[in-house]
Short mmCIF file of C-alpha atoms in Angstrom, two decimals:
data_model
loop_
_atom_site.label_atom_id
_atom_site.label_comp_id
_atom_site.label_asym_id
_atom_site.label_seq_id
_atom_site.Cartn_x
_atom_site.Cartn_y
_atom_site.Cartn_z
CA MET W 6 -67.19 -67.61 136.17
CA ALA W 7 -64.47 -67.92 133.24
CA ALA W 8 -66.80 -66.90 130.39
CA GLN W 9 -67.63 -63.32 132.20
CA GLN W 10 -63.81 -62.44 132.43
CA SER W 11 -61.51 -60.86 130.28
CA GLN W 12 -58.84 -63.32 130.62
CA TYR W 13 -59.37 -66.95 130.06
CA TYR W 14 -57.16 -69.85 131.07
CA GLU W 15 -55.06 -71.71 128.82
CA LEU W 16 -55.55 -74.89 130.42
CA TYR W 17 -57.92 -76.58 127.86
CA ARG W 18 -55.14 -76.25 125.16
CA GLY W 19 -53.83 -79.54 126.88
CA SER W 20 -57.15 -81.19 125.64
CA THR W 21 -57.54 -83.30 122.60
CA ILE W 22 -59.22 -80.49 120.54
CA GLY W 23 -56.59 -78.21 121.59
CA ASP W 24 -54.01 -80.42 120.82
CA CYS W 25 -55.23 -81.06 117.34
CA LEU W 26 -55.61 -76.99 116.78
CA ILE W 27 -51.78 -76.54 118.16
CA ASP W 28 -50.59 -79.48 115.62
CA THR W 29 -53.03 -77.86 112.77
CA ILE W 30 -51.43 -74.18 113.69
CA ASP W 31 -47.84 -75.53 113.91
CA GLU W 32 -48.31 -76.86 110.39
CA LEU W 33 -50.07 -73.64 108.71
CA ILE W 34 -46.90 -71.91 110.40
CA ASN W 35 -44.35 -74.36 108.83
CA ASP W 36 -45.95 -73.82 105.47
CA SER W 37 -45.58 -70.11 106.26
CA ARG W 38 -49.35 -69.70 105.81
CA ILE W 39 -49.49 -67.92 109.15
CA GLU W 40 -47.35 -66.01 111.29
CA PRO W 41 -46.83 -66.98 114.88
CA GLN W 42 -48.75 -63.82 116.25
CA LEU W 43 -51.82 -64.83 114.29
CA ALA W 44 -51.27 -68.34 115.86
CA MET W 45 -51.24 -66.96 119.19
CA LYS W 46 -54.70 -64.83 118.54
CA ILE W 47 -56.23 -68.08 117.30
CA LEU W 48 -55.28 -69.63 120.52
CA SER W 49 -56.45 -67.02 122.70
CA ASN W 50 -59.68 -67.30 120.56
CA PHE W 51 -59.38 -70.96 121.55
CA ASP W 52 -59.22 -70.28 125.08
CA LYS W 53 -62.48 -68.15 125.22
CA THR W 54 -64.54 -70.15 123.03
CA ILE W 55 -64.30 -73.45 124.57
CA ALA W 56 -64.50 -71.83 128.22
CA ASP W 57 -67.68 -70.09 126.80
CA VAL W 58 -68.81 -73.56 125.08
CA LEU W 59 -68.15 -75.80 128.14
CA ALA W 60 -69.77 -73.26 130.39
CA GLU W 61 -73.13 -72.62 128.39
CA LYS W 62 -73.68 -75.42 126.07
CA VAL W 63 -72.71 -78.15 128.15
CA LYS W 64 -75.44 -79.63 130.77
CA ALA W 65 -73.72 -82.82 131.67
CA ARG W 66 -73.03 -83.60 135.32
CA LEU W 67 -70.26 -86.29 136.42
CA THR W 68 -69.54 -87.63 139.55
CA PHE W 69 -66.40 -89.69 140.40
CA LYS W 70 -64.58 -91.56 143.27
CA GLY W 71 -61.25 -93.00 143.77
CA HIS W 72 -58.06 -93.55 145.45
CA LEU W 73 -56.21 -89.87 146.09
CA GLU W 74 -52.72 -90.73 145.32
CA THR W 75 -51.12 -87.05 145.26
CA TYR W 76 -52.59 -84.09 145.46
CA ARG W 77 -51.08 -80.58 145.16
CA PHE W 78 -51.97 -76.77 145.32
CA CYS W 79 -49.82 -74.43 144.05
CA ASP W 80 -50.91 -71.05 142.53
CA ASP W 81 -54.53 -71.41 142.86
CA VAL W 82 -54.19 -74.54 140.75
CA TRP W 83 -55.40 -78.00 142.03
CA THR W 84 -53.72 -81.08 140.61
CA PHE W 85 -55.15 -84.75 141.79
CA LEU W 86 -53.71 -87.86 140.73
CA VAL W 87 -56.14 -90.16 141.18
CA LYS W 88 -55.97 -94.21 141.20
CA ASP W 89 -58.86 -96.81 140.45
CA VAL W 90 -61.32 -94.20 139.51
CA LYS W 91 -65.03 -94.96 139.06
CA PHE W 92 -67.17 -92.36 136.96
CA LYS W 93 -70.38 -92.35 136.90
CA THR W 94 -72.61 -90.08 134.55
CA ASP W 95 -76.26 -88.59 135.17
CA THR W 96 -77.37 -91.13 132.84
CA SER W 97 -76.39 -93.57 135.03
CA THR W 98 -73.51 -94.77 132.54
CA GLU W 99 -70.38 -95.82 134.37
CA PHE W 100 -66.68 -96.44 133.55
CA THR W 101 -63.40 -96.71 135.39
CA ALA W 102 -60.09 -95.66 134.73
CA ASP W 103 -56.88 -96.92 136.60
CA LYS W 104 -55.39 -93.61 136.89
CA VAL W 105 -56.40 -90.19 136.13
CA LYS W 106 -54.73 -86.78 136.48
CA ILE W 107 -56.82 -83.98 137.36
CA VAL W 108 -55.92 -80.43 136.49
CA SER W 109 -58.21 -77.85 137.87
CA CYS W 110 -58.34 -73.88 137.98
CA ASN W 111 -60.01 -71.94 139.83
CA SER W 112 -63.54 -71.27 138.67
CA LYS W 113 -63.39 -67.80 140.51
CA ARG W 114 -60.43 -65.86 139.23
CA PRO W 115 -59.59 -62.62 141.01
CA GLY W 116 -60.73 -59.59 138.96
CA GLU W 117 -57.21 -58.07 138.81
CA VAL W 118 -54.19 -59.74 136.97
CA MET K 23 -74.76 -88.69 127.13
CA SER K 24 -72.24 -86.52 127.93
CA LYS K 25 -70.10 -88.32 125.17
CA SER K 26 -73.10 -87.81 123.03
CA SER K 27 -72.67 -84.35 123.30
CA VAL K 28 -68.97 -84.19 122.52
CA PRO K 29 -69.25 -83.99 118.75
CA ASP K 30 -71.65 -81.17 118.78
CA VAL K 31 -69.83 -79.26 121.69
CA TYR K 32 -66.55 -79.59 119.47
CA ALA K 33 -68.09 -78.72 116.06
CA LYS K 34 -69.11 -75.61 117.93
CA VAL K 35 -65.84 -74.63 119.23
CA ILE K 36 -64.36 -75.10 115.88
CA LYS K 37 -66.88 -72.97 114.52
CA ASP K 38 -66.85 -70.38 116.94
CA VAL K 39 -62.83 -70.24 117.12
CA CYS K 40 -62.77 -70.09 112.98
CA GLU K 41 -65.58 -67.20 113.21
CA ALA K 42 -63.58 -65.28 116.08
CA SER K 43 -60.29 -65.69 114.21
CA ARG K 44 -61.48 -64.71 110.95
CA VAL K 45 -61.34 -60.94 112.00
CA ASP K 46 -57.82 -61.34 112.93
CA PHE K 47 -57.04 -63.35 109.78
CA GLU K 48 -58.45 -60.11 107.83
CA GLU K 49 -56.45 -57.73 110.26
CA GLY K 50 -53.42 -59.68 109.50
CA GLY K 51 -54.12 -59.81 105.77
CA VAL K 52 -53.69 -63.46 105.83
CA ASP K 53 -55.56 -64.99 103.02
CA LEU K 54 -58.53 -66.52 104.35
CA ASN K 55 -57.84 -69.98 102.53
CA ALA K 56 -55.51 -70.40 105.60
CA LEU K 57 -58.54 -70.22 108.11
CA GLU K 58 -60.18 -72.83 105.65
CA MET K 59 -56.93 -75.00 106.06
CA LEU K 60 -56.85 -74.47 109.30
CA LYS K 61 -60.73 -75.85 110.38
CA GLN K 62 -60.20 -78.46 107.69
CA GLY K 63 -56.94 -79.49 109.21
CA TRP K 64 -58.22 -79.29 112.70
CA GLN K 65 -61.37 -81.40 112.01
CA LYS K 66 -59.34 -83.93 110.30
CA ARG K 67 -56.93 -84.40 113.22
CA LEU K 68 -59.84 -84.56 115.57
CA SER K 69 -61.34 -87.24 113.58
CA ALA K 70 -57.99 -89.08 113.37
CA GLU K 71 -58.40 -89.22 117.18
CA HIS K 72 -61.49 -91.38 116.99
CA ILE K 73 -62.86 -89.77 119.97
CA ALA K 74 -66.31 -89.56 118.43
CA THR K 75 -68.18 -89.68 115.32
CA PHE K 76 -68.48 -86.26 114.04
CA PRO K 77 -70.85 -84.16 111.51
CA TRP K 78 -67.99 -83.54 109.44
CA ASP K 79 -66.76 -86.88 109.11
CA PRO K 80 -68.09 -88.22 106.28
CA LYS K 81 -66.42 -85.28 103.82
CA PRO K 82 -62.95 -85.61 105.20
CA GLU K 83 -62.64 -89.80 104.65
CA PRO K 84 -62.29 -89.58 100.86
CA ALA K 85 -60.27 -86.80 100.47
CA SER K 86 -57.05 -88.53 102.95
CA LYS K 87 -57.53 -91.80 100.81
CA PRO K 88 -55.77 -90.93 97.60
CA GLU K 89 -52.39 -90.78 99.53
CA PRO K 90 -51.08 -93.94 98.00
CA THR K 91 -51.80 -93.05 94.45
CA PRO K 92 -47.85 -93.62 93.38
CA VAL K 93 -48.29 -97.51 94.62
CA SER K 94 -51.31 -98.01 92.88
CA SER K 95 -50.99 -96.10 89.56
CA SER K 96 -47.75 -98.34 88.48
CA ALA K 97 -50.22 -101.30 88.65
CA LYS K 98 -53.16 -100.03 87.08
CA PRO K 99 -51.74 -98.85 83.38
CA VAL K 100 -50.83 -102.64 82.97
CA HIS K 101 -54.63 -103.70 82.28
CA THR K 102 -55.33 -100.75 80.42
CA LEU K 103 -52.53 -101.45 77.42
CA PRO K 104 -53.05 -104.33 75.14
CA SER K 105 -49.42 -104.31 74.10
CA ASN K 106 -48.13 -104.88 77.76
CA GLY K 107 -49.96 -108.21 77.85
CA ALA K 108 -50.48 -109.68 81.06
CA THR K 109 -47.45 -109.17 83.01
CA ASN K 110 -47.08 -107.01 86.20
CA THR K 111 -43.21 -107.11 86.34
CA PRO K 112 -41.29 -104.18 84.85
CA PRO K 113 -40.43 -105.21 81.36
CA SER K 114 -37.41 -107.29 81.58
CA SER K 115 -36.46 -106.38 77.98
CA THR K 116 -36.10 -110.00 76.80
CA SER K 117 -39.90 -111.29 76.28
CA THR K 118 -42.33 -108.32 76.78
CA PRO K 119 -41.19 -106.00 74.53
CA GLY K 120 -41.03 -108.42 71.47
CA PRO K 121 -44.52 -107.44 70.08
CA HIS K 122 -43.19 -103.54 69.29
CA VAL K 123 -40.29 -104.53 67.62
CA LYS K 124 -42.06 -106.35 65.19
CA GLN K 125 -44.77 -103.86 64.72
CA GLU K 126 -42.17 -101.03 63.86
CA THR K 127 -40.33 -102.92 61.34
CA GLN K 128 -43.48 -103.99 59.64
CA GLN K 129 -44.22 -100.33 59.65
CA TYR K 130 -40.91 -98.88 58.22
CA ALA K 131 -40.38 -101.81 55.76
CA THR K 132 -42.22 -99.39 53.13
CA GLN K 133 -38.83 -97.15 53.43
CA PRO K 134 -36.22 -98.84 51.30
CA PRO K 135 -32.97 -97.39 52.47
CA LEU K 136 -34.11 -97.29 56.14
CA GLN K 137 -34.96 -101.14 55.71
CA ALA K 138 -32.05 -102.08 53.90
CA ASN K 139 -30.14 -100.47 56.63
CA HIS K 140 -31.73 -101.91 59.39
CA ALA K 141 -32.27 -105.50 57.91
CA GLY K 142 -28.47 -105.18 57.13
CA LYS K 143 -27.52 -104.13 60.67
CA ARG K 144 -29.33 -107.17 62.06
CA TYR K 145 -26.73 -109.72 60.33
CA SER K 146 -24.01 -107.44 60.92
CA PRO K 147 -20.70 -109.39 62.65
CA THR K 148 -20.22 -109.03 66.27
CA GLN K 149 -17.13 -106.71 65.98
CA PRO K 150 -18.25 -103.00 66.60
CA VAL K 151 -18.32 -101.00 63.34
CA GLY K 152 -16.35 -98.54 65.05
CA GLY K 153 -13.30 -101.08 64.91
CA ALA K 154 -13.33 -101.21 61.33
CA GLU K 155 -13.62 -97.72 61.04
CA ARG K 156 -10.55 -97.15 63.11
CA ALA K 157 -8.67 -100.04 61.33
CA ALA K 158 -9.36 -98.25 58.04
CA SER K 159 -8.26 -94.87 59.15
CA LEU K 160 -4.90 -96.08 60.52
CA LEU K 161 -4.18 -97.89 57.40
CA GLN K 162 -4.73 -94.88 55.64
CA GLN K 163 -2.73 -92.69 57.86
CA GLN K 164 0.38 -94.89 58.01
CA TYR K 165 0.54 -96.00 54.27
CA GLY K 166 -1.24 -93.13 52.79
CA GLU K 167 -2.56 -94.02 48.88
CA GLN K 168 -0.74 -97.34 48.98
CA ALA K 169 -3.03 -98.63 51.46
CA ALA K 170 -6.19 -97.61 49.76
CA ALA K 171 -7.19 -100.50 48.00
CA GLN K 172 -6.91 -102.77 51.34
CA VAL K 173 -8.55 -100.01 53.50
CA ALA K 174 -11.44 -100.42 50.54
CA GLN K 175 -11.31 -104.21 51.00
CA LEU K 176 -11.61 -104.26 54.03
CA GLN K 177 -14.35 -101.64 54.31
CA GLN K 178 -16.14 -103.43 51.38
CA GLN K 179 -15.96 -106.45 53.74
CA ASN K 180 -17.56 -104.96 56.41
CA GLN K 181 -20.04 -103.05 54.38
CA SER K 182 -21.11 -105.72 52.13
CA VAL K 183 -22.30 -107.68 55.12
CA VAL K 184 -23.44 -104.40 56.69
CA ALA K 185 -25.37 -103.62 53.94
CA PRO K 186 -25.40 -105.81 50.78
CA ALA K 187 -28.45 -103.38 49.09
CA ALA K 188 -26.03 -100.11 49.43
CA PHE K 189 -22.98 -101.67 47.63
CA ALA K 190 -25.17 -104.05 44.89
CA GLY K 191 -24.35 -101.93 42.07
CA SER K 192 -20.95 -100.13 43.07
CA GLN K 193 -17.97 -101.81 41.95
CA ARG K 194 -15.52 -99.56 41.82
CA GLN K 195 -13.29 -98.78 45.05
CA GLN K 196 -14.23 -96.06 47.43
CA THR K 197 -11.68 -93.86 49.28
CA PRO K 198 -11.99 -94.17 52.84
CA TYR K 199 -13.21 -90.78 53.28
CA GLU K 200 -16.54 -91.58 50.99
CA LEU K 201 -16.61 -94.48 53.38
CA GLN K 202 -16.37 -92.65 56.35
CA LEU K 203 -19.29 -90.79 55.20
CA GLN K 204 -21.10 -93.62 54.09
CA GLN K 205 -20.79 -94.65 57.41
CA GLN K 206 -22.03 -91.48 58.78
CA GLN K 207 -25.30 -91.28 56.54
CA GLN K 208 -25.61 -94.83 57.92
CA ARG K 209 -25.45 -93.55 61.50
CA GLN K 210 -27.62 -90.63 60.62
CA GLN K 211 -30.44 -93.14 59.14
CA GLN K 212 -29.72 -94.87 62.26
CA LEU K 213 -30.62 -91.98 64.17
CA GLU K 214 -33.75 -91.48 62.12
CA TYR K 215 -34.86 -94.38 62.55
CA GLN K 216 -34.34 -94.76 66.22
CA ARG K 217 -36.31 -91.16 66.36
CA ARG K 218 -39.49 -92.26 64.35
CA ILE K 219 -39.70 -95.44 66.73
CA GLN K 220 -39.30 -92.62 69.57
CA GLN K 221 -42.19 -90.60 67.74
CA GLU K 222 -44.46 -93.45 67.23
CA TYR K 223 -43.92 -94.27 70.78
CA GLN K 224 -44.89 -90.58 71.88
CA GLN K 225 -48.05 -90.74 69.69
CA ARG K 226 -48.80 -94.04 71.21
CA GLN K 227 -48.44 -92.67 74.98
CA GLN K 228 -50.58 -89.87 74.01
CA GLN K 229 -53.28 -91.90 73.86
CA PRO K 230 -54.00 -93.71 77.25
CA HIS K 231 -55.38 -91.21 79.56
CA GLN K 232 -53.63 -91.97 82.67
CA PRO K 233 -50.05 -90.31 82.73
CA HIS K 234 -48.40 -92.75 84.53
CA ILE K 235 -48.75 -95.19 81.79
CA LYS K 236 -46.36 -93.06 79.60
CA GLN K 237 -43.52 -93.51 81.55
CA GLU K 238 -44.07 -97.28 81.82
CA PHE K 239 -44.08 -96.99 78.00
CA LYS K 240 -40.82 -94.64 77.86
CA GLU K 241 -39.32 -97.61 79.75
CA GLU K 242 -40.14 -100.27 77.70
CA ALA K 243 -39.23 -98.22 74.78
CA LYS K 244 -35.66 -97.78 76.19
CA GLU K 245 -35.43 -101.30 77.09
CA GLU K 246 -36.03 -102.25 73.51
CA PHE K 247 -33.82 -99.81 72.36
CA LYS K 248 -31.27 -101.40 74.17
CA HIS K 249 -32.08 -104.66 73.11
CA GLU K 250 -31.67 -103.55 69.76
CA ASP K 251 -28.32 -102.02 70.07
CA SER K 252 -26.92 -105.29 71.24
CA THR K 253 -28.12 -107.01 68.12
CA TYR K 254 -26.52 -103.82 65.92
CA GLY K 255 -23.18 -104.18 67.79
CA TYR K 256 -23.15 -100.57 68.95
CA PRO K 257 -22.08 -99.47 72.22
CA GLN K 258 -25.13 -98.79 74.74
CA SER K 259 -24.15 -95.77 75.73
CA TYR K 260 -24.56 -93.97 72.31
CA ASN K 261 -27.86 -95.13 71.97
CA VAL K 262 -29.08 -93.81 75.27
CA ASN K 263 -27.74 -90.44 74.01
CA THR K 264 -29.32 -90.55 70.99
CA ILE K 265 -32.61 -91.46 72.69
CA LYS K 266 -32.18 -88.60 74.98
CA ASN K 267 -31.38 -85.90 72.61
CA SER K 268 -34.42 -87.21 70.31
CA GLN K 269 -36.90 -86.81 73.36
CA VAL K 270 -37.38 -83.29 72.94
CA ASP K 271 -40.96 -82.96 73.05
CA GLY K 272 -43.86 -84.64 74.74
CA PRO K 273 -43.42 -87.75 77.21
CA ALA K 274 -41.08 -86.15 79.59
CA ASP K 275 -44.17 -84.28 80.85
CA ALA K 276 -45.57 -87.07 82.61
CA ARG K 277 -42.30 -87.85 84.22
CA GLU K 278 -41.98 -84.25 85.43
CA GLU K 279 -45.34 -84.30 86.66
CA TYR K 280 -44.76 -87.03 88.91
CA GLU K 281 -41.53 -86.33 89.83
CA ALA K 282 -43.02 -82.99 91.09
CA GLU K 283 -45.79 -84.77 92.88
CA ILE K 284 -43.35 -86.94 94.91
CA ALA K 285 -41.32 -83.91 95.99
CA HIS K 286 -44.59 -82.53 96.97
CA ARG K 287 -45.66 -85.39 99.05
CA ARG K 288 -41.78 -85.62 100.08
CA THR K 289 -41.96 -82.00 101.57
CA LEU K 290 -45.42 -82.52 103.12
CA VAL K 291 -44.30 -85.79 105.01
CA ALA K 292 -41.09 -83.78 105.76
CA GLN K 293 -43.40 -80.76 107.25
CA HIS K 294 -45.80 -83.24 109.13
CA ARG K 295 -42.77 -85.08 110.88
CA PRO K 296 -43.34 -84.63 114.99
CA ALA K 297 -39.53 -83.82 114.94
CA SER K 298 -40.04 -80.77 112.81
CA ASP K 299 -40.15 -77.28 114.21
CA ARG K 300 -42.95 -77.56 116.75
CA LEU K 301 -42.97 -73.85 117.75
CA ILE K 302 -46.41 -73.75 118.88
CA ARG K 303 -46.29 -76.78 120.59
CA ASP K 304 -43.34 -76.34 122.45
CA GLN K 305 -44.65 -73.03 123.80
CA VAL K 306 -48.11 -74.63 124.76
CA LEU K 307 -46.27 -77.57 126.49
CA ALA K 308 -43.95 -75.16 128.61
CA SER K 309 -46.69 -72.92 129.59
CA GLN K 310 -48.27 -75.88 130.62
CA GLN K 311 -45.23 -77.28 132.59
CA THR K 312 -45.46 -73.81 134.20
CA LEU K 313 -49.14 -74.40 135.01
CA GLU K 314 -48.88 -77.59 136.73
CA ALA K 315 -45.18 -77.48 138.31
CA GLY K 316 -45.92 -74.54 140.17
CA GLY K 317 -45.92 -71.80 137.51
CA LEU K 318 -47.99 -68.67 137.88
CA MET K 319 -51.22 -69.00 136.05
CA MET K 320 -50.55 -66.30 133.75
CA PRO K 321 -53.10 -64.79 131.56
CA LEU K 322 -52.70 -64.46 128.10
CA GLY K 323 -51.99 -60.76 127.86
CA SER K 324 -48.69 -61.26 130.01
CA HIS K 325 -47.62 -64.73 128.15
CA ARG K 326 -43.89 -65.50 128.59
CA SER K 327 -42.95 -68.18 126.46
CA SER K 328 -40.05 -66.92 126.08
CA ARG K 329 -38.81 -67.09 129.87
CA SER K 330 -40.00 -70.73 130.28
CA LYS K 331 -37.97 -71.43 127.13
CA ARG K 332 -35.12 -69.75 128.48
CA THR K 333 -35.34 -71.14 132.04
CA VAL K 334 -35.48 -74.65 130.35
CA ALA K 335 -32.26 -74.08 128.44
CA GLN K 336 -30.88 -72.61 131.64
CA ARG K 337 -31.64 -75.66 133.46
CA GLN K 338 -29.87 -77.82 131.19
CA ALA K 339 -27.25 -75.98 131.12
CA ALA K 340 -26.90 -75.41 134.84
CA SER K 341 -27.33 -79.24 135.29
CA SER K 342 -24.62 -80.02 133.15
CA SER K 343 -21.99 -77.96 134.81
CA LEU K 344 -23.26 -78.81 137.98
CA SER K 345 -23.09 -82.60 137.50
CA ARG K 346 -19.53 -82.00 135.96
CA ALA K 347 -18.82 -79.80 139.01
CA GLN K 348 -19.83 -82.29 141.44
CA GLY K 349 -18.17 -85.24 139.71
CA ASP K 350 -20.85 -87.52 140.34
CA ALA K 351 -20.84 -91.00 138.73
CA PRO K 352 -22.01 -90.95 135.13
CA GLY K 353 -24.73 -93.26 136.05
CA ASP K 354 -26.68 -90.94 138.58
CA GLU K 355 -26.48 -88.42 135.88
CA GLU K 356 -29.68 -88.37 134.38
CA GLU K 357 -31.29 -88.57 137.92
CA ASP K 358 -29.62 -86.02 139.25
CA GLU K 359 -30.30 -83.68 136.27
CA ASP K 360 -34.20 -83.65 137.42
CA ALA K 361 -32.89 -83.26 140.79
CA ILE K 362 -30.90 -80.33 140.34
CA ASN K 363 -33.72 -78.55 138.30
CA SER K 364 -36.26 -79.02 140.82
CA ASP K 365 -33.40 -77.33 143.03
CA LEU K 366 -33.27 -74.41 140.95
CA ASP K 367 -36.64 -73.96 139.63
CA ASP K 368 -39.41 -76.01 141.63
CA PRO K 369 -39.86 -77.41 145.20
CA ASP K 370 -38.57 -81.05 145.43
CA GLU K 371 -41.89 -82.83 146.29
CA LEU K 372 -43.51 -81.34 143.11
CA ASP K 373 -40.77 -82.50 140.47
CA GLY K 374 -40.95 -86.04 142.22
CA ALA K 375 -44.52 -86.22 141.83
CA ASN K 376 -44.36 -84.57 137.86
CA GLU K 377 -42.40 -87.75 137.07
CA GLY K 378 -45.33 -89.95 138.37
CA ASP K 379 -47.38 -87.69 135.99
CA ASP K 380 -45.84 -87.83 132.79
CA ASP K 381 -47.03 -91.50 132.16
CA VAL K 382 -50.78 -90.56 132.68
CA THR K 383 -52.64 -90.38 129.69
CA ASN K 384 -56.27 -90.18 131.24
CA VAL K 385 -56.60 -86.44 132.14
CA MET K 386 -59.27 -84.35 133.71
CA LEU K 387 -58.88 -80.41 132.85
CA CYS K 388 -61.52 -78.52 134.69
CA THR K 389 -62.00 -75.41 137.21
CA TYR K 390 -63.02 -75.88 140.38
CA ASP K 391 -65.72 -74.23 142.59
CA LYS K 392 -64.79 -75.92 145.97
CA VAL K 393 -61.95 -78.42 147.01
CA GLN K 394 -62.84 -79.65 150.98
CA ARG K 395 -60.72 -81.99 152.90
CA VAL K 396 -62.00 -83.89 156.07
CA LYS K 397 -58.92 -85.95 157.58
CA ASN K 398 -58.36 -88.34 154.55
CA LYS K 399 -61.68 -87.70 153.00
CA TRP K 400 -61.48 -85.07 149.94
CA LYS K 401 -64.69 -83.52 148.12
CA CYS K 402 -64.06 -81.64 145.03
CA THR K 403 -66.63 -79.53 143.30
CA LEU K 404 -65.36 -79.09 139.59
CA LYS K 405 -66.92 -77.34 136.55
CA ASP K 406 -66.54 -76.97 133.04
CA GLY K 407 -64.32 -80.20 132.42
CA VAL K 408 -63.08 -82.04 129.56
CA LEU K 409 -61.94 -85.57 130.62
CA LYS K 410 -59.94 -88.15 128.51
CA VAL K 411 -60.03 -91.64 129.58
CA ASP K 412 -58.87 -94.54 127.74
CA GLY K 413 -59.38 -92.74 124.11
CA ALA K 414 -62.69 -91.87 125.05
CA GLU K 415 -63.56 -88.16 125.49
CA PHE K 416 -66.22 -86.68 127.86
CA VAL K 417 -67.29 -83.15 128.86
CA PHE K 418 -69.31 -81.89 131.94
CA HIS K 419 -70.87 -78.85 133.13
CA LYS K 420 -70.80 -79.88 137.28
CA GLY K 421 -68.62 -82.75 138.48
CA GLN K 422 -68.36 -84.11 141.98
CA GLY K 423 -65.40 -85.92 143.10
CA GLU K 424 -64.59 -87.92 146.16
CA PHE K 425 -61.32 -89.33 146.82
CA GLU K 426 -59.54 -91.11 149.72
CA TRP K 427 -56.15 -90.45 150.32
#
């Protein structure tokens, strides 16, 4: 599990919350309020925190079906481009999307770097 | 369900990140205010995404409102000032400032020399005073004492119209020097008068509370002065200068404040411009690209953003030189750029797929436990995901995906 490892994926930096954090940090750096080194530390804190929170706090389940257009597996990262996706949550809420890109890292990372 | 938990999850992430970063801030000797700014800026941006309603949402809303103050403030003070009447338009120098002039002249009517001067000036001929003065001095220069009488006559003609009260008792002829002195005096009186009007305006400006009113007043006052100038026959530049000189204290503060505020906002806007320096974003984008385009999943410790940046630069340099060397048609260049890039760095098929990925806004970021395929049927067991679909955000702990290829 990612939360138990010493290294964390930077994957979630591309999420909305990560995006917002990056924008904010950029602004602070432009204002010369923080140094880029500190910014990198904040981001690594974010990597750890979001992995922990998603693992511990979130209990929701999600199932989805769709048309796989592209798949790719490289360096232990799966990338899928799925079309006409139907999502279904565990509370039977359903929603659809024309196109979804899934970027997925291995949950079991080898212990050594 | 998963959607409703998004605000809580994100709130916790923000809180935890800020707490974890507090130590780094302290170790780096960085002001903790910056951390607070980070938190608030982060929350604000997240709210602006309209993903969900966050616990902090009610707070930042009013804070973001006073942005358009410069626009609204110019309209506000108009109603607070009785002297401004009901006009919303900027003072036009002919109609609105009328009451001001009347008030002032009444007020200063108690001062005899000033009044005489002022009243005299109102009926002065259209020819500028400077002209008569120059004529007199020319006569004096050319003909010396012989012309004294004529000069005096000339001056008297002029002065009798300009200031009858001052010359009422004096029948003797005056030397041009005296006349000039007198004119200087008059001018000084004029200056004095304007200075007092200015002070009067300053006093009145200090009464209202909003600082922006001052500016309007000042502009109006200027307009009035200009208006008066034209009746006096003085060149306008002369009076503008006197106004500036007499405006030593007080009213410039409002303007300075206002301008400082404007400047401050402009710098803010400049900083927020997406085109401005986006260090971290670029870095992250570069690392993201490496991640998705077949780069190694690099742990944080061995983060080498400079390398990825360099490769981008190298790619561009290489592609341009290569395309030149190949002598391709200019229309092909843009397409070729990517193709060449992929030749240098990435497998071909990845690059082609990447282009298709770029316009996808619905993204799921997660980890996988298992990915299985039987013929064209795929099954994935996913974990710890963040999903963004059509502007809505979802988080899940476990996800099961089934696709047909």
